[in-house]
């Protein structure tokens, strides 16, 4: 009975991690799509950013949900990793991890820590100034300021390099995390192989687009 309860609790934890991960994946898809606009049209990027920045549903509902999702996913992931390691009753005398699992799956906690640090930097760079502009300083809404603020962040080569490194490690994290989330959700059917390929493509394309955006604004403005 106790073992059954522990098994059910473990399954629920994995499902919760999977759901939060898939939620953050959907956010990344939306975020990279919006940022990609900045390469093609300054005016459209300003319009979209202004709408996102002053829409009540996004600001007071989606934004807090996103913040909770980020904190939950990474904190819960670290807790589960530690619990899984402590649950091993006997340490193996010799363990060849590379023979049993990929580097990404064995080092999710490392890539996750870097990605979390990236999120903190990103919030500091964009979210904190936005909050200060609107609610602390009480400035009049300016729908033309967003593109300039974005470009300014990528003037510094060190900051741009840190972003690029974080995006690469985000790709490693997604490479294993996307498929793992689907497995935790019980998606073992005729579509699972196709979905896994979609996940691998997402793990490559989305971080690559983020890197392209950062480098474009660094070298062209």
Coordinates of C-alpha atoms in Angstrom, one line a residue:
X1 CA 0.0 0.0 0.0
X2 CA 2.8 2.4 0.9
X3 CA 4.7 1.5 -2.2
X4 CA 1.6 2.1 -4.3
X5 CA 1.1 5.5 -2.7
X6 CA 4.8 6.4 -3.4
X7 CA 4.5 5.3 -7.0
X8 CA 1.3 7.4 -7.5
X9 CA 3.0 10.4 -5.9
X10 CA 6.1 9.9 -8.2
X11 CA 3.8 9.7 -11.3
X12 CA 2.0 12.9 -10.2
X13 CA 5.3 14.7 -9.7
X14 CA 6.5 13.7 -13.2
X15 CA 3.2 14.8 -14.8
X16 CA 3.3 18.1 -13.0
X17 CA 6.9 18.6 -14.3
X18 CA 5.8 17.7 -17.8
X19 CA 2.8 20.1 -17.8
X20 CA 4.9 23.0 -16.5
X21 CA 7.6 22.2 -19.1
X22 CA 5.1 22.1 -22.0
X23 CA 3.6 25.3 -20.7
X24 CA 7.1 27.0 -20.8
X25 CA 7.7 25.5 -24.3
X26 CA 4.6 27.2 -25.6
X27 CA 5.8 30.4 -24.0
X28 CA 9.1 30.1 -25.8
X29 CA 7.4 29.5 -29.1
X30 CA 5.4 32.7 -28.7
X31 CA 8.3 34.7 -27.3
X32 CA 10.7 33.8 -30.2
X33 CA 7.9 34.6 -32.7
X34 CA 7.4 38.1 -31.3
X35 CA 11.1 38.8 -31.0
X36 CA 11.7 37.6 -34.6
X37 CA 9.5 40.4 -35.7
X38 CA 12.1 42.9 -34.5
X39 CA 14.4 41.8 -37.4
X40 CA 11.9 42.6 -40.1
X41 CA 10.0 45.6 -38.8
X42 CA 10.7 48.1 -36.1
X43 CA 7.2 49.5 -36.2
X44 CA 5.4 46.2 -36.0
X45 CA 7.6 45.1 -33.2
X46 CA 6.8 48.3 -31.3
X47 CA 3.1 47.8 -31.9
X48 CA 3.1 44.2 -30.7
X49 CA 5.2 44.9 -27.7
X50 CA 3.0 47.9 -26.7
X51 CA -0.1 45.7 -26.9
X52 CA 1.6 43.0 -24.8
X53 CA 2.8 45.5 -22.3
X54 CA -0.6 47.2 -21.7
X55 CA -3.1 44.4 -22.2
X56 CA -4.7 43.6 -18.8
X57 CA -5.2 39.9 -19.5
X58 CA -1.5 39.5 -20.3
X59 CA -0.2 41.7 -17.6
X60 CA -2.4 40.6 -14.7
X61 CA -3.2 37.0 -15.6
X62 CA -0.7 35.5 -18.0
X63 CA 2.4 37.2 -16.6
X64 CA 1.9 36.0 -13.0
X65 CA 1.1 32.5 -14.3
X66 CA 4.3 32.6 -16.4
X67 CA 6.4 33.7 -13.4
X68 CA 4.9 30.9 -11.3
X69 CA 5.4 28.4 -14.1
X70 CA 9.1 29.3 -14.3
X71 CA 9.7 29.1 -10.6
X72 CA 7.7 25.9 -10.2
X73 CA 9.4 24.0 -13.1
X74 CA 12.9 24.7 -12.1
X75 CA 12.6 24.5 -8.3
X76 CA 10.5 21.3 -8.6
X77 CA 13.0 19.9 -11.1
X78 CA 15.9 20.4 -8.7
X79 CA 13.9 18.9 -5.8
X80 CA 13.0 15.8 -7.9
X81 CA 16.6 15.4 -9.0
X82 CA 17.9 15.4 -5.4
X83 CA 15.1 13.0 -4.3
X84 CA 15.9 10.6 -7.1
X85 CA 19.6 10.6 -6.2
X86 CA 18.9 10.1 -2.5
X87 CA 16.5 7.3 -3.3
X88 CA 19.3 5.1 -4.7
X89 CA 20.1 2.8 -1.8
X90 CA 23.5 1.6 -3.0
X91 CA 26.0 3.7 -4.9
X92 CA 27.5 1.8 -7.9
X93 CA 31.2 1.1 -7.7
X94 CA 31.5 1.9 -11.4
X95 CA 28.8 3.6 -13.5
X96 CA 29.3 4.5 -17.1
X97 CA 26.5 7.1 -17.6
X98 CA 27.3 7.7 -21.2
X99 CA 26.5 4.0 -22.0
X100 CA 23.0 4.3 -20.6
X101 CA 21.9 7.8 -21.3
X102 CA 22.7 10.9 -23.3
X103 CA 24.7 13.8 -22.0
X104 CA 21.6 16.0 -22.0
X105 CA 19.5 13.5 -19.9
X106 CA 22.4 13.1 -17.4
X107 CA 23.0 16.8 -17.0
X108 CA 19.5 18.3 -17.0
X109 CA 20.1 19.8 -13.6
X110 CA 23.2 21.7 -15.0
X111 CA 21.5 23.0 -18.2
X112 CA 18.4 23.7 -16.1
X113 CA 20.5 25.8 -13.6
X114 CA 22.0 27.8 -16.5
X115 CA 18.6 28.3 -18.1
X116 CA 17.2 29.5 -14.8
X117 CA 20.1 32.0 -14.5
X118 CA 19.2 33.1 -18.0
X119 CA 15.6 33.7 -17.0
X120 CA 16.7 35.8 -14.1
X121 CA 19.0 37.9 -16.3
X122 CA 16.2 38.2 -18.8
X123 CA 13.7 39.4 -16.2
X124 CA 16.3 41.8 -14.9
X125 CA 17.0 43.2 -18.3
X126 CA 13.5 43.6 -19.6
X127 CA 10.8 42.9 -17.0
X128 CA 12.3 45.0 -14.1
X129 CA 12.8 48.1 -16.3
X130 CA 9.3 47.7 -17.7
X131 CA 7.8 47.6 -14.2
X132 CA 9.9 50.6 -13.2
X133 CA 8.9 52.6 -16.3
X134 CA 5.1 52.0 -15.9
X135 CA 4.5 51.6 -12.1
X136 CA 7.4 53.2 -10.3
X137 CA 8.2 56.2 -12.5
X138 CA 4.7 56.5 -13.8
X139 CA 5.7 57.5 -17.3
X140 CA 3.2 58.2 -20.1
X141 CA 2.8 55.2 -22.4
X142 CA 5.2 55.4 -25.4
X143 CA 4.5 52.9 -28.1
X144 CA 7.8 53.7 -29.9
X145 CA 10.3 52.9 -27.2
X146 CA 10.4 49.0 -27.3
X147 CA 12.7 48.5 -30.3
X148 CA 15.3 50.9 -29.0
X149 CA 15.3 49.3 -25.6
X150 CA 15.7 45.8 -27.2
X151 CA 18.6 46.9 -29.4
X152 CA 20.3 48.7 -26.5
X153 CA 20.5 45.4 -24.5
X154 CA 22.6 43.8 -27.3
X155 CA 25.2 46.5 -27.7
X156 CA 27.5 44.9 -25.1
X157 CA 29.4 42.0 -26.6
X158 CA 29.7 40.2 -23.2
X159 CA 26.0 40.4 -22.5
X160 CA 25.2 39.2 -26.0
X161 CA 27.7 36.3 -25.6
X162 CA 26.1 35.3 -22.3
X163 CA 22.7 35.3 -24.0
X164 CA 24.0 33.1 -26.9
X165 CA 25.6 30.6 -24.5
X166 CA 22.3 30.4 -22.5
X167 CA 20.3 29.8 -25.7
X168 CA 22.6 26.9 -26.6
X169 CA 22.2 25.3 -23.2
X170 CA 18.5 25.9 -23.5
X171 CA 18.6 23.8 -26.7
X172 CA 20.3 21.0 -24.8
X173 CA 17.7 21.2 -22.0
X174 CA 14.9 21.1 -24.6
X175 CA 16.5 18.3 -26.5
X176 CA 15.8 15.9 -23.6
X177 CA 13.0 17.8 -21.9
X178 CA 10.5 17.9 -24.7
X179 CA 10.5 14.1 -25.3
X180 CA 10.6 13.4 -21.5
X181 CA 7.5 15.6 -21.0
X182 CA 5.6 13.6 -23.7
X183 CA 6.6 10.3 -22.1
X184 CA 5.5 11.5 -18.7
X185 CA 2.2 12.5 -20.2
X186 CA 1.8 8.9 -21.4
X187 CA 2.0 9.6 -25.1
X188 CA 3.2 6.2 -26.3
X189 CA 1.3 5.7 -29.5
X190 CA 1.7 5.9 -33.3
X191 CA 2.3 9.6 -33.1
X192 CA 5.0 9.5 -30.4
X193 CA 7.9 9.1 -32.9
X194 CA 6.7 12.0 -35.0
X195 CA 6.2 14.2 -31.8
X196 CA 9.7 13.3 -30.7
X197 CA 11.1 14.5 -34.0
X198 CA 9.1 17.7 -33.6
X199 CA 10.6 18.1 -30.2
X200 CA 14.1 17.7 -31.5
X201 CA 13.4 20.2 -34.2
X202 CA 12.0 22.7 -31.7
X203 CA 15.1 22.2 -29.5
X204 CA 17.3 23.2 -32.4
X205 CA 15.3 25.8 -34.2
X206 CA 14.0 28.0 -31.3
X207 CA 17.3 28.5 -29.5
X208 CA 19.0 29.1 -32.9
X209 CA 16.5 31.8 -33.7
X210 CA 17.1 33.5 -30.4
X211 CA 20.9 33.4 -31.1
X212 CA 20.2 34.9 -34.6
X213 CA 18.1 37.7 -33.1
X214 CA 20.7 38.6 -30.5
X215 CA 23.6 38.6 -33.0
X216 CA 21.6 40.5 -35.6
X217 CA 20.9 43.4 -33.2
X218 CA 24.5 43.3 -31.9
X219 CA 26.1 43.6 -35.3
X220 CA 23.5 45.7 -37.1
X221 CA 22.7 48.5 -34.6

